[in-house]
XYZ file of C-alpha atoms in Angstrom:
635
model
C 0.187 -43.546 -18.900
C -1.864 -46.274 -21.057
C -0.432 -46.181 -24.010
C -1.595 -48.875 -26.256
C 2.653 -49.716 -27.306
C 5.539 -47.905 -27.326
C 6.707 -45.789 -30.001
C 9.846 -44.402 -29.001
C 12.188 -46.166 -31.366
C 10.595 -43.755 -33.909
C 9.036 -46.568 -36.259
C 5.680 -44.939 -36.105
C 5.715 -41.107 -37.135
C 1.678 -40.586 -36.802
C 0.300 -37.288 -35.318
C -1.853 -39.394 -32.638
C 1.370 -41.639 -31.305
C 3.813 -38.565 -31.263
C 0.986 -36.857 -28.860
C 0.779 -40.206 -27.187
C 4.743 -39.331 -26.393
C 4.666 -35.981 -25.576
C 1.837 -36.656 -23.128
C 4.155 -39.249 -21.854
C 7.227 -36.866 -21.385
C 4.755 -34.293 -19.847
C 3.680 -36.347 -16.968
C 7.120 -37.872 -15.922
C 8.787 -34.921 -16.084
C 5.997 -31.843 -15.422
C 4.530 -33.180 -12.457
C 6.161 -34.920 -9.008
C 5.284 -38.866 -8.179
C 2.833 -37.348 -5.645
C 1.398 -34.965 -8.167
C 0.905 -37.377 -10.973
C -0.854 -40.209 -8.259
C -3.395 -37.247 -6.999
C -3.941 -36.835 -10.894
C -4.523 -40.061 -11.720
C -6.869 -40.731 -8.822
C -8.944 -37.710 -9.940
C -9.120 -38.652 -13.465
C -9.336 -42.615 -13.354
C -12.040 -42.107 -10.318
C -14.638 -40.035 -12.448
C -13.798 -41.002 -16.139
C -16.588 -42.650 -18.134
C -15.546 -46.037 -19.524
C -16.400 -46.914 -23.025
C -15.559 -50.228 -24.515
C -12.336 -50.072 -22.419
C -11.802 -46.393 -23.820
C -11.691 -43.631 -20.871
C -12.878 -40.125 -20.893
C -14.412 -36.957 -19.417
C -16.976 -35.515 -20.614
C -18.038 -32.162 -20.005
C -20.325 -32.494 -17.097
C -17.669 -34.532 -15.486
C -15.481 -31.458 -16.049
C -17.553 -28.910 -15.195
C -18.535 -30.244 -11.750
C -14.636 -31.386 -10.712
C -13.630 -27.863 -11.684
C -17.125 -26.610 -9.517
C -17.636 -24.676 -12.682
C -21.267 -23.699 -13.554
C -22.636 -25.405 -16.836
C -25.400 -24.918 -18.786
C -27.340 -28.002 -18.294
C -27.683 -26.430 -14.756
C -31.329 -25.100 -13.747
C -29.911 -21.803 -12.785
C -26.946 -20.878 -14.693
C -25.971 -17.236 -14.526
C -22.710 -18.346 -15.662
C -22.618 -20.422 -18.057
C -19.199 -21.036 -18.963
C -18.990 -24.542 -18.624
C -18.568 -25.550 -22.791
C -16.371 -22.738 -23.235
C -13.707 -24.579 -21.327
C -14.974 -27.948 -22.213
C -14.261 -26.071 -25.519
C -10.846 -24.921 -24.727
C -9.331 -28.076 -22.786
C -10.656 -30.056 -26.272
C -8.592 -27.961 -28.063
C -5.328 -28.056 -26.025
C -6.010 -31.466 -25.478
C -4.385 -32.048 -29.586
C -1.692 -30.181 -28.862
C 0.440 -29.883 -30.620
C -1.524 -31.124 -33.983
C -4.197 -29.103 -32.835
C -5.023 -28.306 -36.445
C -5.281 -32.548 -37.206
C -6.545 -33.617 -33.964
C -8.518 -30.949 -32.383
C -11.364 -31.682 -31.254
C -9.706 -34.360 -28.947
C -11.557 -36.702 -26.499
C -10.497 -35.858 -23.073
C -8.703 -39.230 -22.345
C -5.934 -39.369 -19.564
C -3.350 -38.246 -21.962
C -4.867 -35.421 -23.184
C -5.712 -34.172 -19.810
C -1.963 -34.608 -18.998
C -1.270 -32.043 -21.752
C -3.800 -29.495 -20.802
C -2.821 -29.523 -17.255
C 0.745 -28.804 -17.923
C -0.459 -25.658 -20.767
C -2.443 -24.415 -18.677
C -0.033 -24.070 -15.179
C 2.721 -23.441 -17.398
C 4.867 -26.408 -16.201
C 6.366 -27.114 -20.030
C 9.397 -25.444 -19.412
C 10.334 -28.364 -17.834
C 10.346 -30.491 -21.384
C 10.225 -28.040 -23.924
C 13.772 -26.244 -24.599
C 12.178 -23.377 -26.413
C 9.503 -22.892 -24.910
C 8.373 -19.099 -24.080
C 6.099 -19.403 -21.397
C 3.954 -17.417 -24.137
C -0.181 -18.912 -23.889
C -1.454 -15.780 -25.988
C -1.527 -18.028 -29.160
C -2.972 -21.474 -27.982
C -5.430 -19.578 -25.852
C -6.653 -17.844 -28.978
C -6.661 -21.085 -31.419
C -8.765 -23.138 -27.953
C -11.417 -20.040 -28.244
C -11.619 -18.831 -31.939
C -14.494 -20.008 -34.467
C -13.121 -21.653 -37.691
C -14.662 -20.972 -40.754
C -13.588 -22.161 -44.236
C -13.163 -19.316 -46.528
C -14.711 -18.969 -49.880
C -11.754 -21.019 -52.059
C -13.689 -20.409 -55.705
C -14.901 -22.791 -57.984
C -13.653 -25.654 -57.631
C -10.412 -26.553 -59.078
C -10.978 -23.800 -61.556
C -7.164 -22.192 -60.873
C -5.739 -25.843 -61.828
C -7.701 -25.761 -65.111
C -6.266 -22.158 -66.082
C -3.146 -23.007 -65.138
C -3.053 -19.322 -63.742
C -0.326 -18.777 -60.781
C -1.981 -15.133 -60.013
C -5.260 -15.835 -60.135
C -4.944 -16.109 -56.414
C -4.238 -12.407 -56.221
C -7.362 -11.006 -55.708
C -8.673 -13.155 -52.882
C -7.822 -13.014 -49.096
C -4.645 -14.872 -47.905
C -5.607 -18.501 -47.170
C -4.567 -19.935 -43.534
C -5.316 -18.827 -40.173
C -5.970 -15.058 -39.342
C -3.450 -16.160 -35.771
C -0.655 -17.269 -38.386
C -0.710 -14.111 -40.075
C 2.044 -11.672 -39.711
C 0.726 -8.419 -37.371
C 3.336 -6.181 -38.545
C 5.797 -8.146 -36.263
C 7.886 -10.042 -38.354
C 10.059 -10.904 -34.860
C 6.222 -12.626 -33.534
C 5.593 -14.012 -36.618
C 8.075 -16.179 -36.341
C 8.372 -17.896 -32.631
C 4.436 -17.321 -32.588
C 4.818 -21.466 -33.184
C 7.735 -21.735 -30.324
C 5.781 -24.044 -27.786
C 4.941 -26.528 -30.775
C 7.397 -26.362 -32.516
C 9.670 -27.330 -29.676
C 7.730 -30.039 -28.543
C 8.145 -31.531 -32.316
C 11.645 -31.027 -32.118
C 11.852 -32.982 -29.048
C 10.146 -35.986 -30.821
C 12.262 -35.463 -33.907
C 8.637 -34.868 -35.772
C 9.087 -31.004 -37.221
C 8.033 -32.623 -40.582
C 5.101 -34.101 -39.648
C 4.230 -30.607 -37.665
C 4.766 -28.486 -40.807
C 1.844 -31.166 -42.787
C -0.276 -30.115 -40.279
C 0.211 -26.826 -40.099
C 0.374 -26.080 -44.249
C -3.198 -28.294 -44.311
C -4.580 -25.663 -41.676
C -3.080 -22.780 -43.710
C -5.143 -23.552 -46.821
C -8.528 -23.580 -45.767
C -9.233 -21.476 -42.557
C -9.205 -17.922 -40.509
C -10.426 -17.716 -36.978
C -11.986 -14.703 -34.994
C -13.155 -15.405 -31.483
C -17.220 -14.692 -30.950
C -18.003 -11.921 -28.439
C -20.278 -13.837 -26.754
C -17.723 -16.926 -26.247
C -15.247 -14.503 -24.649
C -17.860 -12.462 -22.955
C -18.829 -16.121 -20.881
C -15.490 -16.608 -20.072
C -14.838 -13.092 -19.132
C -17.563 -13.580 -16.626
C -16.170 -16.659 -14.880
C -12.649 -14.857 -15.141
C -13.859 -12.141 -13.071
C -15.447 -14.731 -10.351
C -12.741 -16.385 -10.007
C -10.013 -14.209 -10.080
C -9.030 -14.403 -6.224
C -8.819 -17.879 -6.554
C -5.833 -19.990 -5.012
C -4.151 -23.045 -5.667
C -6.300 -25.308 -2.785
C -9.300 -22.809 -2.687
C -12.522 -24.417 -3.462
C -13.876 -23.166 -6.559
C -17.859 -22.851 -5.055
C -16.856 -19.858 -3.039
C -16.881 -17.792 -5.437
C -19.515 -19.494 -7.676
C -21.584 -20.690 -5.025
C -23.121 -16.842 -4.115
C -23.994 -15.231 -7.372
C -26.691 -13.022 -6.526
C -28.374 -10.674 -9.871
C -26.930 -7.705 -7.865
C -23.532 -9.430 -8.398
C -23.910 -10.797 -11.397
C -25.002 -7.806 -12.969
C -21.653 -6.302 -11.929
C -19.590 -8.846 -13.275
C -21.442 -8.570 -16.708
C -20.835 -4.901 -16.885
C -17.177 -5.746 -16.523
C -17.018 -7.986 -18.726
C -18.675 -5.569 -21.277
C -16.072 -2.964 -20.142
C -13.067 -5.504 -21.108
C -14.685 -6.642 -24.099
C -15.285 -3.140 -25.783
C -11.072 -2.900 -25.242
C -10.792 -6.382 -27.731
C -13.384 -4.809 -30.492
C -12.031 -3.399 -33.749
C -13.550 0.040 -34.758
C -16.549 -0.436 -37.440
C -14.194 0.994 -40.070
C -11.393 -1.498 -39.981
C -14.376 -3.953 -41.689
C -14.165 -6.997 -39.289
C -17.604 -6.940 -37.510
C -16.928 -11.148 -37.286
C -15.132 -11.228 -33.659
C -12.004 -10.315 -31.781
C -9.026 -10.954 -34.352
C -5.448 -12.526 -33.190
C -4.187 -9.014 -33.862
C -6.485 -7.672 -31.263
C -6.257 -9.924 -28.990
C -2.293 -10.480 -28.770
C -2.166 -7.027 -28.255
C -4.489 -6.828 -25.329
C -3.490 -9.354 -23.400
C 0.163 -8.830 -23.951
C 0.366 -5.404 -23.162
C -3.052 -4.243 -21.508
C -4.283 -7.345 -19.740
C -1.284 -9.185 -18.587
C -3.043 -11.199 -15.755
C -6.376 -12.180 -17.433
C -5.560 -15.651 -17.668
C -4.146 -16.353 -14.069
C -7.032 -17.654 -12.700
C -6.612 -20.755 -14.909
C -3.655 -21.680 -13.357
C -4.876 -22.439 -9.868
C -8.320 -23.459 -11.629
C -6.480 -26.824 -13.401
C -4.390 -26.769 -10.669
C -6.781 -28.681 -8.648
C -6.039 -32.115 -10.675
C -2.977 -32.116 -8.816
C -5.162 -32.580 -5.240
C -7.298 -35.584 -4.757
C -9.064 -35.820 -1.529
C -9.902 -39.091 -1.690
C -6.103 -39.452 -0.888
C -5.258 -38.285 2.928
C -1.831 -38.754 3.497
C -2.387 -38.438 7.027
C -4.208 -41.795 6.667
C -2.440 -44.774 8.540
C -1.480 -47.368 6.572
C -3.225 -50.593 7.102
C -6.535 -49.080 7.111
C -9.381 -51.382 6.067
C -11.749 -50.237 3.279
C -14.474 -50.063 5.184
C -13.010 -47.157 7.542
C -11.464 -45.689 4.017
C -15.317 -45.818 2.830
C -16.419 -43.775 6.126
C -14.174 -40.990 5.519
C -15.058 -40.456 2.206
C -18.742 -40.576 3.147
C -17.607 -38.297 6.038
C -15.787 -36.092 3.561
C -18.693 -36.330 0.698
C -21.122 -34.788 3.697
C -18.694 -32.040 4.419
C -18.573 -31.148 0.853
C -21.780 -30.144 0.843
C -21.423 -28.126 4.435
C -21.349 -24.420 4.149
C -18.060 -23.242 2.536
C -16.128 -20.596 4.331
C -16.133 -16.834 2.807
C -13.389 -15.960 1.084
C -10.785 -13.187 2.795
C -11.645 -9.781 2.057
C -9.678 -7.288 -0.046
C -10.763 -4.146 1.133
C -9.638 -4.110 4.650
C -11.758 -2.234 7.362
C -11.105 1.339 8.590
C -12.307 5.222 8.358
C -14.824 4.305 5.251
C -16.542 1.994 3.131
C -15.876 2.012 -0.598
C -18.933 3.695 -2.625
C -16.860 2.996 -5.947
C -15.242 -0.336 -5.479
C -16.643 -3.683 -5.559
C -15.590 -7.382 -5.792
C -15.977 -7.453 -9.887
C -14.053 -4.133 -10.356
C -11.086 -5.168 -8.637
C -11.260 -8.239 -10.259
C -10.850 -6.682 -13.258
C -8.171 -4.113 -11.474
C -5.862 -7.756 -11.197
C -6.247 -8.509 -14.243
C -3.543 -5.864 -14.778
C -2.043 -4.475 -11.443
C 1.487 -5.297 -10.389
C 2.241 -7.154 -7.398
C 5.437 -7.980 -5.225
C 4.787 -11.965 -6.221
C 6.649 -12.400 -9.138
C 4.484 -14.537 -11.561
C 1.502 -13.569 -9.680
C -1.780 -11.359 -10.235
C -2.567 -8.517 -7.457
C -5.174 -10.601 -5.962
C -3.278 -14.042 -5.859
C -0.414 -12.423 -4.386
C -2.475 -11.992 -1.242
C -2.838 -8.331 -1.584
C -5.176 -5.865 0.337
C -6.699 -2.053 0.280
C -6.420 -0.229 3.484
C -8.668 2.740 3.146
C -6.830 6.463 3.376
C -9.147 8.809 2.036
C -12.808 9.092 0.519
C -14.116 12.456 -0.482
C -17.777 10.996 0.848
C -16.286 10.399 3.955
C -13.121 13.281 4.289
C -15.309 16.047 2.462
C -13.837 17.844 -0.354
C -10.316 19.685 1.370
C -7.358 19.593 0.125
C -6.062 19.520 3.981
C -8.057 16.690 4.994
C -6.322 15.112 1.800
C -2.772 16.085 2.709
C -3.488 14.425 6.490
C -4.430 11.296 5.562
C -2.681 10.803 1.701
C 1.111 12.067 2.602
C 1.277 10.374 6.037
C 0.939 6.873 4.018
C 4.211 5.801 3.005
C 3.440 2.742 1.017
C 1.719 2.235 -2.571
C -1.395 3.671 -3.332
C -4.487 3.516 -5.752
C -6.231 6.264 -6.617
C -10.024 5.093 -7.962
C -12.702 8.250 -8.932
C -16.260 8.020 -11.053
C -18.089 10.546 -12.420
C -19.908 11.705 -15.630
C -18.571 13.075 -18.828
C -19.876 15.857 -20.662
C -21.831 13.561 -22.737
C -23.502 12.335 -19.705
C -21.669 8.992 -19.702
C -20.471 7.857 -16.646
C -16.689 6.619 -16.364
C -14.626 5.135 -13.717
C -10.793 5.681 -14.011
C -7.464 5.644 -11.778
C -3.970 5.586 -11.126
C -1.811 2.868 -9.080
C 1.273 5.177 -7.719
C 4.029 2.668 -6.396
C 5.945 5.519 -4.525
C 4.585 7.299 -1.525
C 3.437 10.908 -1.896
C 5.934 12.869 0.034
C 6.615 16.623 0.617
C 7.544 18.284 -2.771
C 10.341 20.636 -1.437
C 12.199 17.785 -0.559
C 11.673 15.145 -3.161
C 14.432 14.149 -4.864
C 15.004 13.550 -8.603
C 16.658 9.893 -9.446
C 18.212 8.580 -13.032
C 17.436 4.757 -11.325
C 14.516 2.891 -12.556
C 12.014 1.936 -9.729
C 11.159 -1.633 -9.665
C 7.430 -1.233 -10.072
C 5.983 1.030 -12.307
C 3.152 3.548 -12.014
C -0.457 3.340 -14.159
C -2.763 5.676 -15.714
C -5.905 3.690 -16.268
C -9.936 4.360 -17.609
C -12.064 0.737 -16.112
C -15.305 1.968 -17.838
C -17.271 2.337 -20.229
C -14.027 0.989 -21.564
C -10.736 -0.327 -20.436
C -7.354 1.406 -21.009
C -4.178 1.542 -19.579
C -1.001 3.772 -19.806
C 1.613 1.995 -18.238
C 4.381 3.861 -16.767
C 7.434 5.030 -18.901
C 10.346 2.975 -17.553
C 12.872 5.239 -19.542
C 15.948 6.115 -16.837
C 15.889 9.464 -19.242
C 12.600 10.460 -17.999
C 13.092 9.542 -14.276
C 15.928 12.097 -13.864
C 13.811 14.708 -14.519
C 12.213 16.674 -11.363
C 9.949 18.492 -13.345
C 7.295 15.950 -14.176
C 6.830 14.459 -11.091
C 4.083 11.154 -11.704
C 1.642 12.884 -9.122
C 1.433 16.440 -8.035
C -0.126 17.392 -4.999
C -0.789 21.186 -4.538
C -3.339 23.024 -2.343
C -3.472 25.835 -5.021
C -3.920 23.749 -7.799
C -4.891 20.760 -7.081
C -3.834 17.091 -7.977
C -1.808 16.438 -11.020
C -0.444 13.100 -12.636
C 1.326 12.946 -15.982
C 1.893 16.164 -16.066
C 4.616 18.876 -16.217
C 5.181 21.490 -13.786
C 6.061 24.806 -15.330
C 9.010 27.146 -13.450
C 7.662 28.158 -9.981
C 7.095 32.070 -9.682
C 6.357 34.400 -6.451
C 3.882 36.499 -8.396
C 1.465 33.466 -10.044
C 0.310 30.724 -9.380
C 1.669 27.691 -11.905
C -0.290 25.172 -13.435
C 0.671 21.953 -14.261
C 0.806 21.057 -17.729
C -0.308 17.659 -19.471
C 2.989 16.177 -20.871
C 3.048 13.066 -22.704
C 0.255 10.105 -23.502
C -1.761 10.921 -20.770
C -2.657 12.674 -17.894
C -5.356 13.701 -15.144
C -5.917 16.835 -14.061
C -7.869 17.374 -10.831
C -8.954 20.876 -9.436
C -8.322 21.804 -6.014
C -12.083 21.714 -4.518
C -11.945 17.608 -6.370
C -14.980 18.214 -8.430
C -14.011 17.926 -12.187
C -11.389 16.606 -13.677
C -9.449 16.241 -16.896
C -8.528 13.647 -18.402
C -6.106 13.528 -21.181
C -5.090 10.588 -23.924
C -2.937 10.344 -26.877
C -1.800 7.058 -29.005
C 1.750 8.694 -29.264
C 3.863 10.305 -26.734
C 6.987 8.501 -24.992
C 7.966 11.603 -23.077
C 5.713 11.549 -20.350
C 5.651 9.684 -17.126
C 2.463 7.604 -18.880
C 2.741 5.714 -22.435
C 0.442 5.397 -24.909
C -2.526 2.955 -24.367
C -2.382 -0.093 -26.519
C -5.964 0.027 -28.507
C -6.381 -2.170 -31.265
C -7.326 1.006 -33.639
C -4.561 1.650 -35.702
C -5.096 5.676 -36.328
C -3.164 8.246 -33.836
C -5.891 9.958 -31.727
C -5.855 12.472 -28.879
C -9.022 12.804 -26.727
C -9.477 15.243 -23.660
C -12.409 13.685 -21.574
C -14.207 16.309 -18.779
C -15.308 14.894 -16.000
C -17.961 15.501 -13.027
C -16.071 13.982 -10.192
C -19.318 11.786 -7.892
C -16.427 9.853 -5.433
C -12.958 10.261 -5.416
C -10.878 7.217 -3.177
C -7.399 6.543 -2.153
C -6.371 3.259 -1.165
C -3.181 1.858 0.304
C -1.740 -1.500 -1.198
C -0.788 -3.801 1.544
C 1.071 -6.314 0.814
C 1.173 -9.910 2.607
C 4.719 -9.098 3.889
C 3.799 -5.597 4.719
C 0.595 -6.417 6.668
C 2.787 -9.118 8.801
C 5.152 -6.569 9.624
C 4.488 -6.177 13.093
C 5.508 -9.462 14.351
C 9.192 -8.214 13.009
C 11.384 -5.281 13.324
C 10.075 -3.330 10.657
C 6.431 -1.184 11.064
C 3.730 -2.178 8.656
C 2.245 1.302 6.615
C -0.371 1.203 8.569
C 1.335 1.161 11.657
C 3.762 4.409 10.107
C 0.501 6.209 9.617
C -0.308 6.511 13.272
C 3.075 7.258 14.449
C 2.638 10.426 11.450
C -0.692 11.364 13.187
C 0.486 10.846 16.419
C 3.509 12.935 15.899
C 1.227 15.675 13.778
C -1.023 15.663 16.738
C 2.280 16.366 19.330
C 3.124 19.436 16.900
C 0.208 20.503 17.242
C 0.204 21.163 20.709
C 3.523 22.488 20.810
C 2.951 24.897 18.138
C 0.526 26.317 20.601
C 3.499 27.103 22.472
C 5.345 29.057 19.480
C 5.504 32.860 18.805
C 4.577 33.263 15.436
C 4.453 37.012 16.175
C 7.952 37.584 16.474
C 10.234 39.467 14.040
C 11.521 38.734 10.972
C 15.215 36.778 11.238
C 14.022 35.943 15.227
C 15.360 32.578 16.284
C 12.008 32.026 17.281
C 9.888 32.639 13.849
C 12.696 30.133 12.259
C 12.843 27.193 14.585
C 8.767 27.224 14.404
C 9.049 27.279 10.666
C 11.540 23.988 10.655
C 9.185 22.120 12.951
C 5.871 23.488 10.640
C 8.444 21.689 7.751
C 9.594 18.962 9.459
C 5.822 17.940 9.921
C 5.311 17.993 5.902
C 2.938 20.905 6.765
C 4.419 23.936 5.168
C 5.831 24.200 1.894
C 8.609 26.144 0.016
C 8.068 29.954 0.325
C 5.176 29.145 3.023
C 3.145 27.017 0.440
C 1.774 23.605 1.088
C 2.618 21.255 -1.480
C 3.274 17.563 -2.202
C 4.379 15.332 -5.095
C 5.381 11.673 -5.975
């Protein structure tokens, strides 16, 4: 590891040598022999040497990681010193408040590694697998606050004078009207102190910071690494970074910065709350906790690649000389610089091409979509979108709709844009994890699916109702999560009133939200309130504190349904099982069979005839006719 001595018999009690330790612990027991030889070739091989003292700086970061920096000629980018900034940072841990800024030596690399993939569970008993709080104090902008004159509460001897000023410390070690956060907020350092026996020397550290500082994290830091976020957000474990940095065009980068701008507006406080200085802890716990649960992801794989060297090929014969070791890394320096392969595409081909969707957006659609990968984001999962419908490409009927939506028996994103009535345009959407399916026989269930549905709004800024996962509100068959109706239209959230033979029903908007689409899928409404838990959608977490209830109308431009196909799903074939895309055709196929025969069938015939009846059970069995004649469909 290179520490200077050994100070395990607990003589020394220093923040630096009980770092030295748990950087120690970390790379014994976080990472396999294998791992930790790959990391110490790619460390050792590029580190700068100064008298005997070994380091990275951020160039040497920056082009490892094949991150663009700003000492670049053309930089679009940019992000490089905002994660030289953050690895400095978690580099201290866990005196951050003592030691940050820390030189990136080996053992400090050894401890951002292991943060940032999430391996401490291995060492740390307590540990929550919870980043929210480092990741804020590696990105935030301390500022001392304004303590008074000086020393002028000592001389006055007065215990309240401190009344009237702002609490001193850390905005992040504030309590958030959580008292339950408040208090494990410290759980990842404060178990790695109580694995050194050093909680004492922790609590110095941390009353110091509390004292003097509050922290607020700049929009324009986050905004940069929102940016590379969004680039990177396919990105795998052995993926090469420059294949998604390497093609940055101002047609794509000016979609990624829109993105961006759409995420950040989610993070900003309202004017009247009075804190114009950044994104808050407050904020930003809540957003990526609850609204934003895979924005990080990509870091994993990112700092994953210290685990690879490729100057080491195992496949290498032993007894090599150096001089055919020195041609293969020439060999493999040349290919470096060959033409990198194009990443695999999301959106897989079929009937239409996406007018709405593009690489950024569905970046920022993994940042919180579910997948079937535990642990994983919707793109690093391996996850596709098979196209189903497109009112540029299907036209504007509600039967073209029912053909190609209801014969796909698999999960499903709806995506629509469009303009408001105050001429803004918006982009918003629902992920449905059920199939839509023929209402008359859908069946009401009191279990709890395993995936739940979303409401969401990408721009001009993001918001997302996640699904209610109350068992209470899944037994009801009156607020199905999406309605499907040729009469009305398409419905999600909302309730459906009693059915009646004389009028038509409308669905109702039940709940924190709901959407509201008319049946020729030109305008829709879209509905959103900060309380509600009786709906299929909850509220939106928004870092204003007031209850509001908005109803947005909406000029539908493109309306687009997309089936999720996932890895095991799409490999289905080569099994017993049919892949959703294979179901679909047999649907068609069999649609296009009934068609014929119905052909054949006397529709004329009386009423009660055998006849009329057995062509009204096949017109049913094919999901074409509804209840009382009426087409219909629901989720």
């Amino acid at each position: 590891m290179g520490l200077s001595q050994s100070v395990e018999d607990g003589v020394q009690s220093t923040p630096e040598a009980l770092s030295y330790i748990l950087a120690e612990r970390f790379a014994t027991k976080c990472f396999t022999p294998l791992e930790l030889t790959h990391f110490k070739d790619n460390f050792f091989s590029r580190a700068t040497d100064q008298n005997g003292l070994k380091y990275w700086n951020e160039k040497t970061l920056s082009d490892f990681l094949g991150i663009p920096d700003s000492s670049e000629t053309e930089c679009p980018l940019d992000a490089g010193p905002v994660i030289f900034r953050m690895v400095s940072y978690l580099g201290a841990f866990p005196f951050q408040k003592t030691l940050a800024p820390s030189v990136l030596t080996f053992d400090a690399m050894v401890k951002v590694v292991v943060l940032l993939t999430e391996r401490y569970g291995r060492v740390l008993r307590r540990g929550r697998r919870d980043r929210i709080r480092l990741l804020f104090g590696s990105l935030a902008d301390v500022g001392r606050k304004d303590l008074g004159p000086s020393g002028q509460d000592e001389e006055n001897g007065d215990g309240n004078a401190s009344k009237g000023r702002h609490p001193f410390g850390y905005d992040i070690d504030q309590p958030a009207n959580d008292d339950e956060e408040d208090e494990d907020g410290d759980d990842l350092a404060l178990a790695a102190l109580e694995s050194l026996d050093a909680i004492e020397v922790f609590k110095h550290d941390q009353r110091v910071d509390r004292t003097v500082y509050e922290a607020h994290i700049s929009t324009d830091t986050f905004r940069r690494l929102l940016m590379l976020l969004l680039v990177i957000a396919p990105l795998k474990t052995l993926d090469d970074v420059r294949t998604y940095t390497g093609d940055l065009s101002a047609e794509r980068m000016e979609t990624v910065r829109n993105e961006a701008d759409h995420i950040l507006a989610a993070f900003i406080e309202d004017e009247t709350t009075g804190s114009g200085s950044g994104i808050s802890y407050k904020s930003f716990s809540k957003m990526v906790s609850n609204s934003l649960q895979h924005l990080f992801d990509p870091l994993t794989p990112l700092f994953e690649h210290m685990l690879f060297s490729k100057n080491l090929d195992l496949s290498q014969k032993r007894g090599r000389t150096d001089s055919m070791q020195s041609v293969h890394t020439e060999e493999q320096s040349e290919s470096d610089t060959s033409v990198l392969p194009s990443p695999p595409p999301v959106l897989l081909s079929g009937a239409f091409e996406s007018v709405i969707l593009n690489l950024s957006l569905i970046s920022h659609l993994s940042f919180f979509l579910p997948s079937t990968s535990r642990g994983l984001s919707f793109l690093q999962s391996g996850a596709q979108l098979h196209p189903v419908f497109s009112t540029a490409a299907h036209g504007s009927s509600l039967t073209s709709f029912s053909h190609n939506v209801l014969t796909w028996q698999a999960p499903s994103l709806m995506i629509l844009n469009g303009v408001t009535e105050e001429n803004k345009t918006i982009t918003l959407g629902a992920y449905l994890p059920s199939p839509w399916s023929s209402f008359h026989h859908s069946s009401s269930s009191s279990k709890t699916p395993d995936t739940l549905p979303s409401l969401f709004q990408l721009s001009p800024k993001h918001l997302l109702l996640p699904g209610n996962p109350s068992p209470s509100f899944h037994q009801g068959a009156t607020t199905p999560t999406a309605y499907f109706s040729t009469a009305t239209g398409l419905a999600l959230g909302c309730k459906l009133p009693p059915s009646s033979r004389t009028s038509i029903a409308q669905p109702i908007p039940h709940g924190a939200g709901s959407l509201l689409i008319d049946s020729s899928l030109e305008s829709a409404d879209f509905h959103v309130s900060t309380v509600g838990h009786d709906g299929a959608f909850l509220p939106p977490e928004i870092v204003s504190t007031s209850p509001t209830s908005e109803k947005t109308h909406i000029d539908i431009y493109n309306l687009e349904i997309w089936g999720v196909v996932q890895p095991e799903d799409s490999s289905a074939s080569t099994g017993q099982r049919q892949s959703a895309v294979e179901v679909q055709k047999a649907k068609w196929e069999f649609e296009a069979r009934e068609v014929e025969r119905r052909r054949n069938v006397n529709l004329n015939a009386g009423v009660g005839d055998s006849a009329r009846e057995s062509a009204r059970w096949m017109l049913e069995s094919a999901g074409l006719v509804g209840e009382s004649g009426k087409y219909g469909g629901s989720v």
